[in-house]
Structure formats: structure tokens, C-alpha cells
Amino acid sequence: MSGPNDPVTALFEMTRKALQQKQEMGDTEIMISRESLERMPEEVKDYKDLEEFENDINECTKCPLHKGRTKFVFGAGNPHADIIFVGEGPGREEDLRGEPFVGRAGKLLDKILAAIDFERSEVYIANIVKCRPPNNRDPESSEMETCMPYLLKQIEMINPHFICCLGRIAAQALLDTRLPLGKLRGGFHDWNDRKVMVTYHPAALLRFPQYKPHTWEDVQMLRKAYDEFKGSS
Ligand code: URA
């Protein structure tokens, strides 16, 4: 990943500015104070594990979505998973419980996972935004941009080979594209040395069950590639 939002670029930029300032002040000795470490954006910090990361960010107030949340929905599952499923954002149930995909769409996601022989505990599940958008509206671009570094850090820490984007919004945000879902699904996208599959969101399947056969095709392709990867890794 590269670009202004990439954590490494951000760290470089921050270090460059700090060094420049020191040089301008005639100070050649490099010191990083505790205060500046604490001010570092979370995405460039080093955490011991996901729990430590979650504890650092779960009181986030960086975007207006925090005002309506009951619980911050960090993500759940196997911290060493080779596959992450990414949804859009928490709904009512998820907001109340602080866990992703535990409502009606979550029950269907469980069935989709079971159909390809995955237990929830084997995979990792997260969302693009960690706080519930009011009345289940789509997250706004600014909210997704603000929250995206958290997901990118989760991906970096879990280091999965596969990412499955559930629905157009998650896919467009992660892949940074405006292409419609119909053009994004049906194969793998290469993304930062990982393979990204895009399929329908379970909530969309509840409303339009005619798309279920396409979803089964997508996830079977995903399972096959996963097994091949595990067989060769
Ligand atoms: N829909 C999502 O996109 N994510 C959830 O966690 C629940 C419903």
C-alpha cells in the first residue's frame, strides 16, 4: 500500500518533519519524547496484540459517528486468521453488543461461512467503520476515510492472505474504486500482496435472495483458493 494514508508514509512524514524542526533549531541529537509517542497516530504505533490496539482506540471521537454509539465494534475472531471478512459498519445489534455481524445479516453470514466449512472462530470479521451510522444509513466517505487506518492496522497485524469484502461499500472503500459490485465480484483483486474477493452483503441477500447463487459461487472460489494457499504454505 502506498499513498498519503499509508501508515509507513505517515510515519516517514512525521519523522521527516520532526528532524527538520530539530535541524532548524540547531539540535542534532535525536530524541523522541513520551509525549510525541503518545500523540502518534494509532496506525503507526506498535502494539503487542489486537487487544492492546482495541484498548487504545475504543474511545475514538475522530468522526461524528461516536456520538450515537453504544459500543465501539472493533472486530472479532482469530487474530492469526488467513482470511478477514469486511463489512460496512455495525447495525443496531452490533452496536448494542460491541461485536460485528451478530444480527440478522450476521446469522446469514454464519450460514455462508458454514457452507464453505468455516467456523466463525477460524476467521476474522471486521467493518470499515467501527461505530454505527444513525438509522443504518451508509457511512459517509469522510467517516470511512477517518476510520480506514484502523482497519488497515488490523489487516497489517493479522496479516491475512485473503480478504472478503461484503458488499459494494466495503469493496469500494477498501479497493479505492467507484466500480459497481457487479464489476468487482467474480474473481480476485491483487491488493497489497493479498487477494481480495468481493461478494454480496448478507443484508442485501436477505432482501434479494435471487443473488444467493452468485454468492455461493464466490465463496466456493474463495474456499478453493484458501485451501490451495494453505496446502502450499
Ligand atoms: N452489517 C455490516 O456491514 N456489519 C455488521 O457488523 C453488521 C451488519
PDB file of C-alpha atoms and ligand atoms in Angstrom:
ATOM      1  CA  MET A   1       0.000   0.000   0.000  1.00  0.00           C
ATOM      2  CA  SER A   2       1.332   3.433  -0.744  1.00  0.00           C
ATOM      3  CA  GLY A   3      -0.083   6.933  -0.718  1.00  0.00           C
ATOM      4  CA  PRO A   4      -0.611   9.650   1.826  1.00  0.00           C
ATOM      5  CA  ASN A   5      -2.723   7.441   4.116  1.00  0.00           C
ATOM      6  CA  ASP A   6      -0.296   4.563   4.195  1.00  0.00           C
ATOM      7  CA  PRO A   7       0.999   4.186   7.794  1.00  0.00           C
ATOM      8  CA  VAL A   8       4.644   3.908   6.699  1.00  0.00           C
ATOM      9  CA  THR A   9       4.375   7.103   4.630  1.00  0.00           C
ATOM     10  CA  ALA A  10       2.683   8.818   7.570  1.00  0.00           C
ATOM     11  CA  LEU A  11       5.484   7.739   9.904  1.00  0.00           C
ATOM     12  CA  PHE A  12       8.137   8.907   7.429  1.00  0.00           C
ATOM     13  CA  GLU A  13       6.408  12.246   7.051  1.00  0.00           C
ATOM     14  CA  MET A  14       6.137  12.703  10.788  1.00  0.00           C
ATOM     15  CA  THR A  15       9.789  11.750  11.347  1.00  0.00           C
ATOM     16  CA  ARG A  16      10.926  13.982   8.483  1.00  0.00           C
ATOM     17  CA  LYS A  17       9.106  16.980   9.924  1.00  0.00           C
ATOM     18  CA  ALA A  18      10.425  16.329  13.433  1.00  0.00           C
ATOM     19  CA  LEU A  19      14.012  16.040  12.165  1.00  0.00           C
ATOM     20  CA  GLN A  20      13.661  19.146  10.043  1.00  0.00           C
ATOM     21  CA  GLN A  21      12.422  21.073  13.037  1.00  0.00           C
ATOM     22  CA  LYS A  22      15.305  19.810  15.184  1.00  0.00           C
ATOM     23  CA  GLN A  23      17.794  20.782  12.479  1.00  0.00           C
ATOM     24  CA  GLU A  24      16.303  24.254  12.178  1.00  0.00           C
ATOM     25  CA  MET A  25      16.661  24.644  15.938  1.00  0.00           C
ATOM     26  CA  GLY A  26      20.334  23.672  15.629  1.00  0.00           C
ATOM     27  CA  ASP A  27      19.695  20.450  17.522  1.00  0.00           C
ATOM     28  CA  THR A  28      21.428  17.414  16.083  1.00  0.00           C
ATOM     29  CA  GLU A  29      20.662  14.964  18.871  1.00  0.00           C
ATOM     30  CA  ILE A  30      17.546  12.905  18.057  1.00  0.00           C
ATOM     31  CA  MET A  31      15.155  12.195  20.895  1.00  0.00           C
ATOM     32  CA  ILE A  32      11.569  11.023  20.754  1.00  0.00           C
ATOM     33  CA  SER A  33       9.693  12.165  23.826  1.00  0.00           C
ATOM     34  CA  ARG A  34       6.960  10.147  25.570  1.00  0.00           C
ATOM     35  CA  GLU A  35       4.513  12.965  24.702  1.00  0.00           C
ATOM     36  CA  SER A  36       5.241  12.746  20.977  1.00  0.00           C
ATOM     37  CA  LEU A  37       4.926   8.958  21.103  1.00  0.00           C
ATOM     38  CA  GLU A  38       1.515   9.346  22.734  1.00  0.00           C
ATOM     39  CA  ARG A  39       0.468  11.810  20.030  1.00  0.00           C
ATOM     40  CA  MET A  40       1.445   9.374  17.273  1.00  0.00           C
ATOM     41  CA  PRO A  41      -1.477   8.177  15.183  1.00  0.00           C
ATOM     42  CA  GLU A  42      -2.511   4.679  16.292  1.00  0.00           C
ATOM     43  CA  GLU A  43      -1.849   3.233  12.858  1.00  0.00           C
ATOM     44  CA  VAL A  44       1.873   3.850  13.102  1.00  0.00           C
ATOM     45  CA  LYS A  45       2.278   2.627  16.687  1.00  0.00           C
ATOM     46  CA  ASP A  46       3.447  -0.860  17.527  1.00  0.00           C
ATOM     47  CA  TYR A  47       1.007  -2.874  19.589  1.00  0.00           C
ATOM     48  CA  LYS A  48       1.642  -6.114  21.444  1.00  0.00           C
ATOM     49  CA  ASP A  49      -1.632  -7.571  20.145  1.00  0.00           C
ATOM     50  CA  LEU A  50      -5.085  -6.698  18.828  1.00  0.00           C
ATOM     51  CA  GLU A  51      -6.428  -6.322  22.346  1.00  0.00           C
ATOM     52  CA  GLU A  52      -3.907  -3.610  23.132  1.00  0.00           C
ATOM     53  CA  PHE A  53      -4.802  -1.903  19.842  1.00  0.00           C
ATOM     54  CA  GLU A  54      -8.522  -2.132  20.608  1.00  0.00           C
ATOM     55  CA  ASN A  55      -8.000  -0.661  24.091  1.00  0.00           C
ATOM     56  CA  ASP A  56      -6.111   2.249  22.570  1.00  0.00           C
ATOM     57  CA  ILE A  57      -8.828   3.194  20.075  1.00  0.00           C
ATOM     58  CA  ASN A  58     -12.166   2.129  21.536  1.00  0.00           C
ATOM     59  CA  GLU A  59     -12.952   5.584  22.863  1.00  0.00           C
ATOM     60  CA  CYS A  60     -12.324   7.158  19.468  1.00  0.00           C
ATOM     61  CA  THR A  61     -14.021  10.512  18.816  1.00  0.00           C
ATOM     62  CA  LYS A  62     -12.427  11.241  15.444  1.00  0.00           C
ATOM     63  CA  CYS A  63     -15.688  11.311  13.499  1.00  0.00           C
ATOM     64  CA  PRO A  64     -19.300  12.225  14.369  1.00  0.00           C
ATOM     65  CA  LEU A  65     -20.386   8.554  14.468  1.00  0.00           C
ATOM     66  CA  HIS A  66     -19.007   8.240  18.001  1.00  0.00           C
ATOM     67  CA  LYS A  67     -21.820  10.485  19.276  1.00  0.00           C
ATOM     68  CA  GLY A  68     -24.520   7.893  18.621  1.00  0.00           C
ATOM     69  CA  ARG A  69     -22.674   4.718  19.537  1.00  0.00           C
ATOM     70  CA  THR A  70     -23.435   2.402  22.417  1.00  0.00           C
ATOM     71  CA  LYS A  71     -20.339   0.270  21.820  1.00  0.00           C
ATOM     72  CA  PHE A  72     -17.318   0.553  19.566  1.00  0.00           C
ATOM     73  CA  VAL A  73     -17.283  -2.509  17.293  1.00  0.00           C
ATOM     74  CA  PHE A  74     -13.600  -3.286  16.833  1.00  0.00           C
ATOM     75  CA  GLY A  75     -13.845  -6.713  15.172  1.00  0.00           C
ATOM     76  CA  ALA A  76     -13.713 -10.313  16.328  1.00  0.00           C
ATOM     77  CA  GLY A  77     -12.257 -13.684  15.554  1.00  0.00           C
ATOM     78  CA  ASN A  78      -8.940 -15.386  15.075  1.00  0.00           C
ATOM     79  CA  PRO A  79      -6.097 -12.851  15.418  1.00  0.00           C
ATOM     80  CA  HIS A  80      -3.957 -15.072  13.177  1.00  0.00           C
ATOM     81  CA  ALA A  81      -6.628 -15.757  10.559  1.00  0.00           C
ATOM     82  CA  ASP A  82      -5.636 -16.149   6.939  1.00  0.00           C
ATOM     83  CA  ILE A  83      -8.911 -14.599   5.932  1.00  0.00           C
ATOM     84  CA  ILE A  84     -10.748 -11.453   7.040  1.00  0.00           C
ATOM     85  CA  PHE A  85     -14.366 -10.720   6.167  1.00  0.00           C
ATOM     86  CA  VAL A  86     -15.045  -6.995   5.972  1.00  0.00           C
ATOM     87  CA  GLY A  87     -18.494  -5.478   6.268  1.00  0.00           C
ATOM     88  CA  GLU A  88     -19.681  -1.921   6.095  1.00  0.00           C
ATOM     89  CA  GLY A  89     -20.410  -0.891   9.659  1.00  0.00           C
ATOM     90  CA  PRO A  90     -22.250  -2.015  12.787  1.00  0.00           C
ATOM     91  CA  GLY A  91     -26.048  -2.175  12.828  1.00  0.00           C
ATOM     92  CA  ARG A  92     -28.325  -1.970  15.873  1.00  0.00           C
ATOM     93  CA  GLU A  93     -27.486  -5.377  17.382  1.00  0.00           C
ATOM     94  CA  GLU A  94     -23.782  -4.956  16.765  1.00  0.00           C
ATOM     95  CA  ASP A  95     -23.831  -1.506  18.389  1.00  0.00           C
ATOM     96  CA  LEU A  96     -25.515  -2.949  21.469  1.00  0.00           C
ATOM     97  CA  ARG A  97     -23.206  -5.945  21.776  1.00  0.00           C
ATOM     98  CA  GLY A  98     -19.941  -4.490  20.511  1.00  0.00           C
ATOM     99  CA  GLU A  99     -19.470  -7.396  18.091  1.00  0.00           C
ATOM    100  CA  PRO A 100     -19.632  -7.467  14.308  1.00  0.00           C
ATOM    101  CA  PHE A 101     -22.339  -9.355  12.401  1.00  0.00           C
ATOM    102  CA  VAL A 102     -24.468 -10.605  15.285  1.00  0.00           C
ATOM    103  CA  GLY A 103     -27.875  -9.502  13.945  1.00  0.00           C
ATOM    104  CA  ARG A 104     -29.952 -10.983  11.111  1.00  0.00           C
ATOM    105  CA  ALA A 105     -27.269 -10.359   8.486  1.00  0.00           C
ATOM    106  CA  GLY A 106     -24.779 -11.974  10.856  1.00  0.00           C
ATOM    107  CA  LYS A 107     -26.874 -15.143  11.112  1.00  0.00           C
ATOM    108  CA  LEU A 108     -26.795 -15.367   7.322  1.00  0.00           C
ATOM    109  CA  LEU A 109     -23.059 -14.721   7.321  1.00  0.00           C
ATOM    110  CA  ASP A 110     -22.701 -17.678   9.717  1.00  0.00           C
ATOM    111  CA  LYS A 111     -24.574 -19.845   7.200  1.00  0.00           C
ATOM    112  CA  ILE A 112     -22.394 -18.648   4.344  1.00  0.00           C
ATOM    113  CA  LEU A 113     -19.301 -19.458   6.410  1.00  0.00           C
ATOM    114  CA  ALA A 114     -20.700 -22.878   7.351  1.00  0.00           C
ATOM    115  CA  ALA A 115     -21.438 -23.593   3.667  1.00  0.00           C
ATOM    116  CA  ILE A 116     -17.710 -23.331   2.967  1.00  0.00           C
ATOM    117  CA  ASP A 117     -16.743 -25.112   6.141  1.00  0.00           C
ATOM    118  CA  PHE A 118     -15.515 -22.163   8.172  1.00  0.00           C
ATOM    119  CA  GLU A 119     -16.230 -21.642  11.849  1.00  0.00           C
ATOM    120  CA  ARG A 120     -16.538 -18.016  12.903  1.00  0.00           C
ATOM    121  CA  SER A 121     -13.647 -18.560  15.310  1.00  0.00           C
ATOM    122  CA  GLU A 122     -11.308 -19.543  12.430  1.00  0.00           C
ATOM    123  CA  VAL A 123     -11.698 -16.287  10.525  1.00  0.00           C
ATOM    124  CA  TYR A 124     -11.605 -12.622  11.482  1.00  0.00           C
ATOM    125  CA  ILE A 125     -14.597 -10.317  10.973  1.00  0.00           C
ATOM    126  CA  ALA A 126     -14.411  -6.522  10.929  1.00  0.00           C
ATOM    127  CA  ASN A 127     -16.048  -3.491   9.397  1.00  0.00           C
ATOM    128  CA  ILE A 128     -14.973  -0.399   7.501  1.00  0.00           C
ATOM    129  CA  VAL A 129     -16.437   1.874  10.199  1.00  0.00           C
ATOM    130  CA  LYS A 130     -16.395   0.846  13.843  1.00  0.00           C
ATOM    131  CA  CYS A 131     -19.380   2.865  15.055  1.00  0.00           C
ATOM    132  CA  ARG A 132     -22.978   2.528  13.955  1.00  0.00           C
ATOM    133  CA  PRO A 133     -24.203   5.044  11.364  1.00  0.00           C
ATOM    134  CA  PRO A 134     -27.555   6.505  12.508  1.00  0.00           C
ATOM    135  CA  ASN A 135     -30.640   4.629  11.239  1.00  0.00           C
ATOM    136  CA  ASN A 136     -28.338   2.229   9.400  1.00  0.00           C
ATOM    137  CA  ARG A 137     -27.555   4.802   6.727  1.00  0.00           C
ATOM    138  CA  ASP A 138     -24.473   4.250   4.558  1.00  0.00           C
ATOM    139  CA  PRO A 139     -21.291   5.532   6.176  1.00  0.00           C
ATOM    140  CA  GLU A 140     -20.169   8.812   4.634  1.00  0.00           C
ATOM    141  CA  SER A 141     -16.879   8.989   2.730  1.00  0.00           C
ATOM    142  CA  SER A 142     -15.343  11.210   5.399  1.00  0.00           C
ATOM    143  CA  GLU A 143     -16.335   8.690   8.123  1.00  0.00           C
ATOM    144  CA  MET A 144     -14.849   5.813   6.133  1.00  0.00           C
ATOM    145  CA  GLU A 145     -11.655   7.741   5.453  1.00  0.00           C
ATOM    146  CA  THR A 146     -11.299   8.593   9.125  1.00  0.00           C
ATOM    147  CA  CYS A 147     -11.852   5.005  10.249  1.00  0.00           C
ATOM    148  CA  MET A 148      -9.929   3.244   7.468  1.00  0.00           C
ATOM    149  CA  PRO A 149      -6.497   3.442   9.160  1.00  0.00           C
ATOM    150  CA  TYR A 150      -7.907   1.248  11.962  1.00  0.00           C
ATOM    151  CA  LEU A 151      -8.910  -1.471   9.525  1.00  0.00           C
ATOM    152  CA  LEU A 152      -5.584  -1.157   7.704  1.00  0.00           C
ATOM    153  CA  LYS A 153      -3.766  -1.601  11.008  1.00  0.00           C
ATOM    154  CA  GLN A 154      -5.911  -4.653  11.826  1.00  0.00           C
ATOM    155  CA  ILE A 155      -5.059  -6.119   8.421  1.00  0.00           C
ATOM    156  CA  GLU A 156      -1.373  -5.378   8.936  1.00  0.00           C
ATOM    157  CA  MET A 157      -1.405  -7.034  12.379  1.00  0.00           C
ATOM    158  CA  ILE A 158      -3.473 -10.098  11.422  1.00  0.00           C
ATOM    159  CA  ASN A 159      -1.670 -10.394   8.092  1.00  0.00           C
ATOM    160  CA  PRO A 160      -4.271 -12.500   6.241  1.00  0.00           C
ATOM    161  CA  HIS A 161      -3.673 -13.738   2.717  1.00  0.00           C
ATOM    162  CA  PHE A 162      -7.348 -13.284   1.816  1.00  0.00           C
ATOM    163  CA  ILE A 163      -9.856 -10.508   2.406  1.00  0.00           C
ATOM    164  CA  CYS A 164     -13.505 -10.919   1.530  1.00  0.00           C
ATOM    165  CA  CYS A 165     -15.378  -7.644   1.153  1.00  0.00           C
ATOM    166  CA  LEU A 166     -19.055  -7.997   1.921  1.00  0.00           C
ATOM    167  CA  GLY A 167     -20.959  -5.616  -0.294  1.00  0.00           C
ATOM    168  CA  ARG A 168     -20.266  -2.650  -2.522  1.00  0.00           C
ATOM    169  CA  ILE A 169     -19.471  -0.154   0.214  1.00  0.00           C
ATOM    170  CA  ALA A 170     -16.764  -2.247   1.854  1.00  0.00           C
ATOM    171  CA  ALA A 171     -15.306  -3.185  -1.533  1.00  0.00           C
ATOM    172  CA  GLN A 172     -15.239   0.347  -2.913  1.00  0.00           C
ATOM    173  CA  ALA A 173     -13.717   1.726   0.280  1.00  0.00           C
ATOM    174  CA  LEU A 174     -11.001  -0.899   0.581  1.00  0.00           C
ATOM    175  CA  LEU A 175     -10.131  -1.096  -3.101  1.00  0.00           C
ATOM    176  CA  ASP A 176     -10.478   2.670  -3.507  1.00  0.00           C
ATOM    177  CA  THR A 177     -12.694   2.405  -6.557  1.00  0.00           C
ATOM    178  CA  ARG A 178     -16.101   3.578  -7.777  1.00  0.00           C
ATOM    179  CA  LEU A 179     -16.738   0.421  -9.823  1.00  0.00           C
ATOM    180  CA  PRO A 180     -20.112  -1.216  -9.143  1.00  0.00           C
ATOM    181  CA  LEU A 181     -20.312  -4.519  -7.273  1.00  0.00           C
ATOM    182  CA  GLY A 182     -21.216  -6.389 -10.474  1.00  0.00           C
ATOM    183  CA  LYS A 183     -17.829  -5.414 -11.892  1.00  0.00           C
ATOM    184  CA  LEU A 184     -15.910  -6.107  -8.688  1.00  0.00           C
ATOM    185  CA  ARG A 185     -17.098  -9.634  -7.942  1.00  0.00           C
ATOM    186  CA  GLY A 186     -16.336 -12.870  -9.769  1.00  0.00           C
ATOM    187  CA  GLY A 187     -12.565 -13.085  -9.205  1.00  0.00           C
ATOM    188  CA  PHE A 188      -9.697 -11.948  -7.035  1.00  0.00           C
ATOM    189  CA  HIS A 189      -8.161  -8.493  -6.841  1.00  0.00           C
ATOM    190  CA  ASP A 190      -4.475  -8.145  -6.039  1.00  0.00           C
ATOM    191  CA  TRP A 191      -4.193  -5.698  -3.172  1.00  0.00           C
ATOM    192  CA  ASN A 192      -1.004  -5.108  -1.229  1.00  0.00           C
ATOM    193  CA  ASP A 193       0.232  -8.669  -1.636  1.00  0.00           C
ATOM    194  CA  ARG A 194      -3.156 -10.030  -0.592  1.00  0.00           C
ATOM    195  CA  LYS A 195      -6.072 -11.446  -2.527  1.00  0.00           C
ATOM    196  CA  VAL A 196      -9.362  -9.614  -2.224  1.00  0.00           C
ATOM    197  CA  MET A 197     -12.685 -11.191  -3.128  1.00  0.00           C
ATOM    198  CA  VAL A 198     -15.859  -9.149  -3.334  1.00  0.00           C
ATOM    199  CA  THR A 199     -19.296 -10.607  -2.854  1.00  0.00           C
ATOM    200  CA  TYR A 200     -22.800  -9.560  -1.865  1.00  0.00           C
ATOM    201  CA  HIS A 201     -23.527  -8.228   1.598  1.00  0.00           C
ATOM    202  CA  PRO A 202     -25.632 -10.704   3.644  1.00  0.00           C
ATOM    203  CA  ALA A 203     -28.163  -7.914   4.367  1.00  0.00           C
ATOM    204  CA  ALA A 204     -28.610  -7.462   0.597  1.00  0.00           C
ATOM    205  CA  LEU A 205     -29.148 -11.230   0.270  1.00  0.00           C
ATOM    206  CA  LEU A 206     -31.917 -11.040   2.868  1.00  0.00           C
ATOM    207  CA  ARG A 207     -33.693  -8.513   0.648  1.00  0.00           C
ATOM    208  CA  PHE A 208     -32.737 -10.026  -2.715  1.00  0.00           C
ATOM    209  CA  PRO A 209     -32.358 -13.798  -2.260  1.00  0.00           C
ATOM    210  CA  GLN A 210     -32.010 -14.201  -6.034  1.00  0.00           C
ATOM    211  CA  TYR A 211     -28.330 -13.196  -5.596  1.00  0.00           C
ATOM    212  CA  LYS A 212     -27.598 -16.117  -3.272  1.00  0.00           C
ATOM    213  CA  PRO A 213     -26.371 -18.463  -6.045  1.00  0.00           C
ATOM    214  CA  HIS A 214     -23.768 -15.841  -7.111  1.00  0.00           C
ATOM    215  CA  THR A 215     -22.634 -15.580  -3.511  1.00  0.00           C
ATOM    216  CA  TRP A 216     -22.235 -19.355  -3.189  1.00  0.00           C
ATOM    217  CA  GLU A 217     -20.114 -19.310  -6.374  1.00  0.00           C
ATOM    218  CA  ASP A 218     -17.938 -16.517  -4.980  1.00  0.00           C
ATOM    219  CA  VAL A 219     -17.352 -18.116  -1.617  1.00  0.00           C
ATOM    220  CA  GLN A 220     -16.669 -21.519  -3.115  1.00  0.00           C
ATOM    221  CA  MET A 221     -13.989 -19.926  -5.283  1.00  0.00           C
ATOM    222  CA  LEU A 222     -12.652 -18.304  -2.127  1.00  0.00           C
ATOM    223  CA  ARG A 223     -12.552 -21.601  -0.218  1.00  0.00           C
ATOM    224  CA  LYS A 224     -10.779 -23.365  -3.093  1.00  0.00           C
ATOM    225  CA  ALA A 225      -8.103 -20.650  -3.288  1.00  0.00           C
ATOM    226  CA  TYR A 226      -7.781 -20.715   0.517  1.00  0.00           C
ATOM    227  CA  ASP A 227      -7.245 -24.487   0.543  1.00  0.00           C
ATOM    228  CA  GLU A 228      -4.672 -24.219  -2.250  1.00  0.00           C
ATOM    229  CA  PHE A 229      -2.881 -21.485  -0.342  1.00  0.00           C
ATOM    230  CA  LYS A 230      -2.906 -23.481   2.902  1.00  0.00           C
ATOM    231  CA  GLY A 231      -1.755 -26.594   1.047  1.00  0.00           C
ATOM    232  CA  SER A 232       1.225 -24.745  -0.380  1.00  0.00           C
ATOM    233  CA  SER A 233       2.098 -22.593   2.655  1.00  0.00           C
TER     234      SER A 233
HETATM  235  N1  URA B   1     -23.646  -5.159   8.583  1.00  0.00           N
HETATM  236  C1  URA B   1     -22.338  -4.868   8.486  1.00  0.00           C
HETATM  237  O1  URA B   1     -21.866  -4.397   7.452  1.00  0.00           O
HETATM  238  N2  URA B   1     -21.569  -5.107   9.544  1.00  0.00           N
HETATM  239  C2  URA B   1     -22.021  -5.619  10.668  1.00  0.00           C
HETATM  240  O2  URA B   1     -21.244  -5.815  11.594  1.00  0.00           O
HETATM  241  C3  URA B   1     -23.385  -5.926  10.743  1.00  0.00           C
HETATM  242  C4  URA B   1     -24.191  -5.680   9.690  1.00  0.00           C
END
